[in-house]
Backbone as a printed PyTorch tensor [residue, N CA C, xyz], in Angstrom:
tensor([[[  2.0850,  22.0850,   2.2630],
         [  1.0570,  21.1580,   2.4050],
         [  1.7300,  19.7320,   3.1040]],

        [[  1.1870,  19.4660,   4.1500],
         [  1.8180,  18.1320,   4.8570],
         [  1.0770,  16.9710,   4.1460]],

        [[  1.8840,  15.9270,   3.9620],
         [  1.4540,  14.7810,   3.2620],
         [  1.3610,  13.6870,   4.2110]],

        [[  0.5320,  12.6090,   4.2110],
         [  0.5600,  11.4670,   5.0970],
         [  1.8440,  10.7090,   4.9420]],

        [[  2.1820,   9.9770,   5.9500],
         [  3.5150,   9.2400,   6.0100],
         [  3.7250,   8.3660,   4.8410]],

        [[  2.8270,   7.7310,   4.2630],
         [  3.0230,   6.8150,   3.2640],
         [  3.4670,   7.3960,   2.0200]],

        [[  3.1490,   8.7120,   1.8440],
         [  3.6500,   9.5940,   0.5010],
         [  5.0310,  10.2310,   0.7770]],

        [[  5.7910,  10.1130,   1.9660],
         [  6.8710,  10.6460,   2.1280],
         [  7.9740,   9.9060,   1.2110]],

        [[  7.8700,   8.7540,   0.8420],
         [  8.8270,   7.9960,  -0.0110],
         [  8.5660,   8.2540,  -1.3730]],

        [[  7.3510,   8.9620,  -1.6980],
         [  7.0160,   9.1980,  -3.1250],
         [  7.0700,  10.7030,  -3.3650]],

        [[  7.9410,  11.0170,  -4.3520],
         [  7.8540,  12.4210,  -4.6090],
         [  6.4440,  12.8380,  -5.3340]],

        [[  5.7020,  13.7990,  -4.5950],
         [  4.6940,  14.2560,  -5.3870],
         [  4.5080,  15.6620,  -5.2400]],

        [[  3.8450,  16.2880,  -6.2610],
         [  3.7600,  17.7290,  -6.2160],
         [  2.3510,  17.9520,  -5.5600]],

        [[  2.4180,  19.1160,  -4.7890],
         [  1.1870,  19.3500,  -3.9290],
         [  0.2130,  20.2270,  -4.8210]],

        [[  0.7470,  20.8180,  -5.8790],
         [ -0.2780,  21.6080,  -6.7200],
         [ -0.3240,  21.0080,  -8.0390]],

        [[ -1.4920,  21.1490,  -8.7120],
         [ -1.5330,  20.6740, -10.0950],
         [ -2.6810,  19.5110,  -9.9980]],

        [[ -3.0690,  19.1570, -11.0850],
         [ -4.2030,  18.0180, -11.2280],
         [ -3.5490,  16.5940, -10.8220]],

        [[ -2.4390,  16.3800, -11.2350],
         [ -1.7560,  14.9840, -11.0420],
         [ -0.5840,  14.8980, -10.2790]],

        [[ -0.2380,  13.7650,  -9.7540],
         [  0.9080,  13.5360,  -8.9930],
         [  1.8240,  12.7040,  -9.8330]],

        [[  3.1550,  13.0210,  -9.7250],
         [  4.2070,  12.2340, -10.4910],
         [  4.7610,  11.4050,  -9.7160]],

        [[  5.1030,  10.2120,  -9.9240],
         [  5.5580,   9.1020,  -9.0350],
         [  6.8220,   8.5530,  -9.8470]],

        [[  8.0460,   9.0920,  -9.4120],
         [  9.2910,   8.6660,  -9.9930],
         [  9.6650,   7.4150,  -9.5230]],

        [[ 10.0370,   6.5080, -10.3240],
         [ 10.2920,   5.0120, -10.1000],
         [ 11.5700,   4.8940,  -9.3860]],

        [[ 12.3370,   6.0580,  -9.3840],
         [ 13.7110,   6.0590,  -8.5110],
         [ 13.4430,   5.7450,  -7.0170]],

        [[ 12.1570,   6.1730,  -6.6900],
         [ 11.8620,   6.0720,  -5.3570],
         [ 10.7870,   4.7150,  -5.3420]],

        [[ 10.5840,   4.3700,  -3.9090],
         [  9.8180,   3.1880,  -3.9260],
         [  8.2670,   3.4770,  -4.1750]],

        [[  7.7370,   2.8000,  -5.1180],
         [  6.2520,   3.0340,  -5.4950],
         [  5.4260,   1.9700,  -4.8130]],

        [[  4.5500,   2.2270,  -3.8850],
         [  3.5810,   1.1780,  -3.3210],
         [  2.6800,   0.4960,  -4.3200]],

        [[  2.7830,  -0.6670,  -4.3380],
         [  1.9390,  -1.6610,  -5.3280],
         [  0.6380,  -1.2020,  -4.9220]],

        [[  0.2090,  -1.0140,  -3.6650],
         [ -1.1870,  -0.5940,  -3.2560],
         [ -1.7500,   0.5970,  -4.1720]],

        [[ -0.8410,   1.5670,  -4.5040],
         [ -1.3780,   2.6870,  -5.2690],
         [ -1.6980,   2.2460,  -6.8200]],

        [[ -1.1050,   1.2730,  -7.3530],
         [ -1.3070,   0.7950,  -8.6450],
         [ -2.5670,  -0.0460,  -8.5440]],

        [[ -2.6470,  -0.8160,  -7.6070],
         [ -3.8810,  -1.7790,  -7.3590],
         [ -5.0610,  -0.8460,  -7.2940]],

        [[ -5.0410,   0.1960,  -6.5570],
         [ -6.0210,   1.2770,  -6.3270],
         [ -6.4620,   1.8700,  -7.7590]],

        [[ -5.3910,   2.0970,  -8.4380],
         [ -5.6070,   2.9240,  -9.8300],
         [ -6.1880,   2.0290, -10.9170]],

        [[ -6.5800,   0.7060, -10.4630],
         [ -7.0490,  -0.2000, -11.5810],
         [ -8.4210,   0.5050, -12.2400]],

        [[ -8.5870,   0.4120, -13.4860],
         [ -9.6740,   1.0160, -14.2320],
         [ -9.8260,   2.5270, -14.1770]],

        [[ -8.6400,   3.1230, -13.8340],
         [ -8.5050,   4.4940, -13.9820],
         [ -7.5230,   4.8860, -14.9720]],

        [[ -7.7900,   6.1550, -15.5130],
         [ -6.7210,   6.4800, -16.6470],
         [ -5.3420,   6.8020, -16.1210]],

        [[ -4.2580,   6.6490, -16.7200],
         [ -3.0490,   7.1680, -16.2790],
         [ -2.0580,   7.1830, -17.5150]],

        [[ -0.9410,   7.8460, -17.2550],
         [  0.0530,   8.2170, -18.3590],
         [  1.2410,   7.2780, -17.8810]],

        [[  1.8490,   6.7730, -18.7780],
         [  3.2030,   5.8500, -18.4580],
         [  4.0180,   6.3660, -19.5640]],

        [[  5.2500,   6.9660, -19.0590],
         [  6.2820,   7.2170, -19.8460],
         [  7.3580,   6.1930, -19.7090]],

        [[  7.9470,   5.7340, -20.8310],
         [  9.0760,   4.7960, -20.9500],
         [ 10.4510,   5.5590, -20.8880]],

        [[ 11.4010,   4.6920, -20.5780],
         [ 12.7770,   5.2580, -20.5820],
         [ 13.0990,   5.6620, -22.0340]],

        [[ 12.5420,   4.9780, -23.0620],
         [ 12.9620,   5.4400, -24.3850],
         [ 12.2520,   6.7620, -24.7910]],

        [[ 11.3470,   7.2430, -24.0460],
         [ 10.7080,   8.4450, -24.3750],
         [  9.1770,   8.2900, -24.8440]],

        [[  8.9070,   7.1320, -25.1450],
         [  7.4520,   6.9080, -25.6150],
         [  6.4550,   7.0060, -24.2850]],

        [[  5.2370,   7.5940, -24.6190],
         [  4.2190,   7.6060, -23.5830],
         [  3.0290,   6.7390, -24.0050]],

        [[  2.3930,   6.2010, -23.1650],
         [  1.1510,   5.4570, -23.2720],
         [ -0.0190,   6.1140, -22.2420]],

        [[ -1.1220,   6.5260, -23.0680],
         [ -2.1410,   7.0040, -22.1100],
         [ -3.1700,   5.8790, -22.4120]],

        [[ -3.6920,   5.2970, -21.1780],
         [ -4.7710,   4.4840, -21.2030],
         [ -5.3020,   4.0330, -19.7910]],

        [[ -6.3410,   3.0700, -19.7210],
         [ -6.7750,   2.5740, -18.4530],
         [ -6.0890,   1.4260, -17.8690]],

        [[ -5.8180,   1.6000, -16.7050],
         [ -5.1060,   0.5590, -15.9820],
         [ -6.0070,  -0.7470, -15.9770]],

        [[ -5.5580,  -1.8490, -16.3020],
         [ -6.3350,  -3.0200, -16.2080],
         [ -5.7520,  -3.9700, -15.0700]],

        [[ -4.4540,  -4.0380, -15.0570],
         [ -3.9140,  -4.7860, -13.9170],
         [ -2.3370,  -4.5010, -13.8810]],

        [[ -1.6800,  -4.7860, -12.6870],
         [ -0.2330,  -4.7200, -12.6140],
         [  0.2020,  -5.9230, -11.7670]],

        [[  1.4980,  -6.0840, -11.7270],
         [  1.9670,  -7.2230, -10.8120],
         [  3.1420,  -6.7890,  -9.8820]],

        [[  3.7010,  -7.7490,  -9.1980],
         [  4.7050,  -7.2890,  -8.1410],
         [  6.0110,  -6.6440,  -8.7840]],

        [[  6.1840,  -7.0050, -10.0500],
         [  7.3800,  -6.3720, -10.8240],
         [  7.0360,  -4.9040, -11.6400]],

        [[  5.7860,  -4.4690, -11.2860],
         [  5.2240,  -3.3280, -11.9100],
         [  5.0540,  -3.4210, -13.4320]],

        [[  4.7700,  -4.5840, -13.8990],
         [  4.5320,  -4.7640, -15.3400],
         [  3.0660,  -4.3020, -15.3250]],

        [[  2.6620,  -3.3960, -16.4030],
         [  1.3120,  -2.7810, -16.3000],
         [  0.5850,  -3.2630, -17.6230]],

        [[ -0.7470,  -3.5630, -17.4040],
         [ -1.5780,  -3.8590, -18.7090],
         [ -2.4750,  -2.8280, -18.6980]],

        [[ -2.4910,  -2.0480, -19.8390],
         [ -3.3910,  -1.0450, -20.2530],
         [ -4.3830,  -1.2940, -21.2950]],

        [[ -5.6700,  -0.7230, -21.2460],
         [ -6.6500,  -0.9840, -22.3480],
         [ -6.8850,   0.4720, -22.9210]],

        [[ -7.3230,   0.5660, -24.1510],
         [ -7.6990,   1.7290, -24.7610],
         [ -6.5900,   2.6680, -24.6720]],

        [[ -5.3810,   2.2670, -25.1180],
         [ -4.1080,   3.1090, -24.8430],
         [ -3.8270,   3.9210, -26.1790]],

        [[ -3.4630,   5.0390, -26.0790],
         [ -2.6840,   5.7220, -27.1690],
         [ -1.3850,   5.8810, -26.9160]],

        [[ -0.3990,   5.3110, -27.8860],
         [  0.8850,   5.5770, -27.8160],
         [  1.4900,   6.7220, -28.4500]],

        [[  2.2320,   7.6460, -27.9100],
         [  2.8150,   8.8520, -28.4190],
         [  4.4390,   8.5420, -28.5750]],

        [[  4.8540,   8.7720, -29.7960],
         [  6.3650,   8.5140, -29.9970],
         [  7.1580,   9.4520, -29.2940]],

        [[  8.4580,   9.0930, -29.2010],
         [  9.4040,  10.1270, -28.5560],
         [  9.4790,  11.5440, -29.1060]],

        [[  9.2030,  11.7320, -30.3260],
         [  9.1320,  13.0320, -30.7010],
         [  7.8720,  13.7080, -30.7130]],

        [[  6.6560,  12.9910, -30.5690],
         [  5.3620,  13.5450, -30.4550],
         [  4.7460,  13.6740, -31.7580]],

        [[  5.3680,  13.0490, -32.7300],
         [  4.7290,  13.1770, -34.0780],
         [  3.8710,  12.1820, -34.6180]],

        [[  3.9890,  10.8810, -33.8230],
         [  3.2780,   9.6900, -34.0970],
         [  2.3400,   9.2070, -33.0180]],

        [[  1.0950,   8.9560, -33.4030],
         [  0.1740,   8.4830, -32.3930],
         [ -0.5310,   7.1040, -32.9450]],

        [[ -0.4470,   6.2130, -32.0130],
         [ -0.9680,   4.9030, -32.2800],
         [ -2.1200,   4.5340, -31.3090]],

        [[ -3.2900,   4.1730, -31.6070],
         [ -4.3190,   3.7910, -30.8290],
         [ -4.3450,   2.2390, -30.7620]],

        [[ -4.1600,   1.6860, -29.4430],
         [ -4.0640,   0.3630, -29.2540],
         [ -5.1360,  -0.1470, -28.3730]],

        [[ -5.7860,  -1.2870, -28.6890],
         [ -6.8760,  -1.8010, -27.6170],
         [ -6.2670,  -2.3620, -26.4450]],

        [[ -4.9900,  -2.8580, -26.3410],
         [ -4.3200,  -3.3920, -25.2790],
         [ -2.9370,  -3.1630, -25.3900]],

        [[ -2.2360,  -3.0380, -24.1560],
         [ -0.8230,  -2.6500, -24.2210],
         [ -0.3240,  -3.4560, -22.8870]],

        [[  0.8550,  -4.0390, -22.9470],
         [  1.5950,  -4.7600, -21.9090],
         [  2.9510,  -3.9750, -21.8240]],

        [[  3.1440,  -3.3280, -20.6560],
         [  4.5440,  -2.6070, -20.4200],
         [  5.1400,  -3.2080, -19.2910]],

        [[  6.3850,  -3.6940, -19.8240],
         [  7.2950,  -4.2760, -18.8750],
         [  7.7570,  -3.1430, -17.7430]],

        [[  7.7140,  -3.4360, -16.5470],
         [  7.8720,  -2.6840, -15.4320],
         [  9.3920,  -2.0160, -15.5240]],

        [[ 10.4010,  -2.7460, -15.9550],
         [ 11.8430,  -2.3170, -15.9350],
         [ 12.0070,  -1.1380, -16.9790]],

        [[ 11.0410,  -0.8310, -17.9110],
         [ 11.2080,  -0.0670, -19.0700],
         [ 10.5980,   1.3390, -18.5740]],

        [[  9.7500,   1.3020, -17.4110],
         [  9.0090,   2.4890, -17.1640],
         [  9.9100,   3.6380, -16.3970]],

        [[  9.7030,   4.8350, -16.9310],
         [ 10.5260,   6.0130, -16.3270],
         [  9.6760,   6.5740, -15.1370]],

        [[  8.4240,   6.7280, -15.5930],
         [  7.4610,   7.5160, -14.4290],
         [  6.0860,   7.2280, -14.8280]],

        [[  5.1600,   7.4900, -13.8840],
         [  3.6730,   7.3530, -14.1080],
         [  3.0820,   8.5080, -13.5470]],

        [[  1.9190,   8.7530, -14.2690],
         [  1.1320,   9.9440, -13.8380],
         [ -0.0580,   9.5570, -13.5590]],

        [[ -0.6820,   9.6520, -12.2260],
         [ -1.9110,   9.1160, -12.0150],
         [ -2.7990,  10.1720, -11.3970]],

        [[ -4.0290,  10.2530, -11.6350],
         [ -5.0150,  11.2440, -11.3020],
         [ -5.1020,  11.4470,  -9.8090]],

        [[ -5.5140,  12.6910,  -9.3420],
         [ -5.5900,  13.1660,  -7.9570],
         [ -6.4830,  12.3210,  -7.1700]],

        [[ -7.6830,  11.9080,  -7.8920],
         [ -8.7190,  11.2810,  -7.1540],
         [ -8.2250,   9.6630,  -6.7330]],

        [[ -7.3620,   9.2540,  -7.5040],
         [ -6.7200,   7.9410,  -7.0560],
         [ -5.8770,   7.9470,  -5.8810]],

        [[ -5.0770,   8.9800,  -5.7870],
         [ -4.1290,   9.2400,  -4.6120],
         [ -5.0550,   9.3670,  -3.4390]],

        [[ -6.3170,  10.1720,  -3.6970],
         [ -7.0970,  10.4340,  -2.3970],
         [ -7.6690,   9.0350,  -2.0200]],

        [[ -8.0280,   8.2860,  -2.8790],
         [ -8.5500,   6.9450,  -2.4600],
         [ -7.5320,   5.9970,  -1.9200]],

        [[ -6.1270,   6.2250,  -2.1740],
         [ -5.2150,   5.6130,  -1.4770],
         [ -5.1100,   5.9610,  -0.1130]],

        [[ -5.0480,   7.4100,   0.0720],
         [ -4.9530,   7.8300,   1.5750],
         [ -6.1340,   7.3120,   2.1980]],

        [[ -7.2930,   7.2050,   1.7850],
         [ -8.4420,   6.8230,   2.5160],
         [ -8.3340,   5.3100,   2.9940]],

        [[ -7.8060,   4.6300,   1.9740],
         [ -7.6160,   3.2200,   2.2170],
         [ -6.5530,   2.9110,   3.4160]],

        [[ -5.5190,   3.5860,   3.2290],
         [ -4.4800,   3.5930,   4.2320],
         [ -5.0210,   3.9520,   5.8050]],

        [[ -5.9120,   4.9000,   5.8440],
         [ -6.5270,   5.3330,   7.1310],
         [ -7.2910,   4.2320,   7.4150]],

        [[ -8.0410,   3.5440,   6.6630],
         [ -8.9080,   2.5210,   7.0330],
         [ -8.1520,   1.3040,   7.5810]],

        [[ -7.1320,   1.0370,   6.7990],
         [ -6.2260,  -0.0810,   7.2670],
         [ -5.7070,  -0.0270,   8.5810]],

        [[ -5.1550,   1.3270,   8.8620],
         [ -4.6300,   1.5490,  10.1040],
         [ -5.7120,   1.4520,  11.2350]],

        [[ -6.8240,   1.9660,  10.8930],
         [ -7.9710,   1.9450,  11.9850],
         [ -8.1830,   0.3960,  12.1960]],

        [[ -8.3000,  -0.2930,  11.2360],
         [ -8.6010,  -1.8740,  11.5000],
         [ -7.4620,  -2.3720,  12.3520]],

        [[ -6.2620,  -1.9310,  11.9990],
         [ -5.2670,  -2.5340,  12.7620],
         [ -5.3530,  -2.0820,  14.2860]],

        [[ -5.6200,  -0.9250,  14.5570],
         [ -5.6410,  -0.4260,  15.8520],
         [ -6.8410,  -1.3410,  16.6310]],

        [[ -8.0250,  -1.4790,  15.9140],
         [ -9.1600,  -2.1670,  16.3500],
         [ -8.7320,  -3.7170,  16.7050]],

        [[ -8.1230,  -4.2510,  15.9120],
         [ -7.4190,  -5.6520,  16.1800],
         [ -6.6890,  -5.6050,  17.3600]],

        [[ -5.6580,  -4.7890,  17.3830],
         [ -4.7850,  -4.6410,  18.7020],
         [ -5.6990,  -4.3930,  19.9400]],

        [[ -6.5850,  -3.5910,  20.0040],
         [ -7.4540,  -3.4540,  21.0490],
         [ -8.1130,  -4.7900,  21.3590]],

        [[ -8.8230,  -5.3810,  20.4450],
         [ -9.4020,  -6.6420,  20.6660],
         [ -8.4960,  -7.7620,  21.3410]],

        [[ -7.2410,  -7.7690,  20.7700],
         [ -6.3420,  -8.7410,  21.1910],
         [ -5.8090,  -8.6230,  22.6420]],

        [[ -5.7250,  -7.2400,  23.0280],
         [ -5.4160,  -7.0430,  24.4220],
         [ -6.6090,  -7.2830,  25.2220]],

        [[ -7.8830,  -6.9680,  24.7730],
         [ -8.9720,  -7.3830,  25.7710],
         [ -9.2040,  -8.8350,  25.8330]],

        [[ -8.7400,  -9.6950,  24.8110],
         [ -8.7550, -11.0850,  24.9750],
         [ -7.7860, -11.6180,  25.9850]],

        [[ -6.5720, -10.9890,  25.9310],
         [ -5.4900, -11.2590,  27.0090],
         [ -5.7390, -10.9930,  28.2850]],

        [[ -6.5960, -10.0020,  28.6490],
         [ -6.8340,  -9.6080,  29.7290],
         [ -5.9590,  -8.4330,  30.2140]],

        [[ -6.0910,  -7.8320,  31.2470],
         [ -5.0960,  -6.6200,  31.5190],
         [ -3.8520,  -7.2240,  32.0990]],

        [[ -2.7450,  -6.5990,  31.5040],
         [ -1.4270,  -6.9820,  31.6290],
         [ -0.9020,  -6.4010,  33.0920]],

        [[ -1.6030,  -5.3670,  33.5350],
         [ -0.9660,  -4.5830,  34.5820],
         [ -1.6700,  -5.1250,  35.8930]],

        [[ -1.1250,  -6.1290,  36.6730],
         [ -1.7240,  -6.6140,  37.9640],
         [ -3.0000,  -7.3930,  37.7880]],

        [[ -3.6100,  -7.4430,  36.7870],
         [ -4.9050,  -8.3130,  36.5860],
         [ -4.4300,  -9.6180,  36.0990]],

        [[ -5.4960, -10.4620,  36.1210],
         [ -5.0590, -11.7560,  35.6040],
         [ -4.1630, -12.6670,  36.3730]],

        [[ -4.0950, -14.0130,  35.9580],
         [ -3.2280, -14.8060,  36.7760],
         [ -1.8100, -14.7670,  36.3670]],

        [[ -1.4280, -14.3720,  35.2470],
         [  0.1360, -14.4790,  34.7740],
         [  0.4530, -15.6850,  34.0770]],

        [[  1.5640, -16.1480,  34.3730],
         [  2.0620, -17.1260,  33.5730],
         [  1.5180, -18.6000,  33.9310]],

        [[  2.3320, -19.5650,  34.0770],
         [  1.9320, -20.9110,  34.3970],
         [  1.5940, -20.9490,  36.0160]],

        [[  0.4610, -21.8330,  36.3840],
         [  0.1570, -22.0320,  37.5350],
         [ -0.5600, -20.7710,  38.1660]],

        [[ -0.7600, -20.9270,  39.6660],
         [ -1.3360, -19.9860,  40.3640],
         [ -0.4380, -18.8690,  40.8820]],

        [[ -1.0200, -17.8330,  41.4590],
         [ -0.2090, -16.7690,  41.9670],
         [  0.9580, -17.2240,  42.9670]],

        [[  2.1290, -16.5530,  42.9500],
         [  3.2010, -17.0510,  43.6090],
         [  3.1610, -16.4710,  45.0500]],

        [[  2.3660, -15.5580,  45.4650],
         [  2.4040, -14.9430,  46.8260],
         [  1.7660, -15.7870,  47.8260]],

        [[  0.8230, -16.4880,  47.6690],
         [ -0.0300, -17.3030,  48.5460],
         [  0.4690, -18.7910,  48.5600]],

        [[  1.2640, -19.1670,  49.4320],
         [  1.8260, -20.5870,  49.4210],
         [  0.6430, -21.5600,  49.8410]],

        [[ -0.2900, -21.2180,  50.7220],
         [ -1.1910, -22.1710,  51.2400],
         [ -2.3130, -22.5370,  49.9600]],

        [[ -2.1990, -21.8520,  49.0610],
         [ -3.2330, -22.1240,  47.9480],
         [ -2.6810, -23.3320,  47.3220]],

        [[ -3.5330, -24.2190,  46.7110],
         [ -3.0790, -25.3630,  45.8560],
         [ -2.2090, -24.9510,  44.7420]],

        [[ -1.1280, -25.4670,  44.4050],
         [ -0.1860, -24.9810,  43.3830],
         [ -0.9790, -25.5400,  41.9620]],

        [[ -0.8940, -24.5870,  41.0400],
         [ -1.4680, -24.9920,  39.6870],
         [ -0.2460, -25.1940,  38.8320]],

        [[ -0.4200, -25.6580,  37.7290],
         [  0.7700, -25.8990,  36.6570],
         [  1.6320, -27.1540,  37.1370]],

        [[  2.7850, -27.1380,  36.5670],
         [  3.5270, -28.3730,  36.8810],
         [  4.9320, -27.9070,  37.4070]],

        [[  4.7770, -27.5800,  38.9840],
         [  5.9130, -27.1370,  39.5650],
         [  6.9040, -28.1210,  39.9790]],

        [[  7.4380, -27.9600,  41.2250],
         [  8.4820, -28.9310,  41.5730],
         [  7.9310, -30.1660,  42.4460]],

        [[  6.6530, -30.3360,  42.4230],
         [  6.0800, -31.6520,  43.1840],
         [  5.7410, -31.4210,  44.5340]],

        [[  5.7450, -30.1070,  45.0340],
         [  5.3240, -30.0760,  46.5140],
         [  3.8340, -29.9440,  46.6450]]])
């Protein structure tokens, strides 16, 4: 299955319910911002896991979860916590639902479409660059009888 270009830097499985994003690779913060208010699993380097709803994240990938369940490394202890703050440097990997990944793909497509529209509008404002328009400073250079525009040599 071919993935869009943004997901080439992120290792993701094409089968199964969830995509696993390994933090050894660059994780776009736009993905985490899109995942706000969605459930996610966070596994820490020490083996603990947190299942909860993402409230917020910052540029250092510090994560704030609500209604989280902490599972110990051994899987024998479970703690229900109303809120958890996880430092980004302790995160081993994140598991994010498929629908969030699809939302990010749609957002990326929309942003690219808007950028293309802006580029088209900018080109239209500048006029045609091939043969049309007046060019740089002053009038055209071919017709010397026409009055000179701009600030030339004083002739």
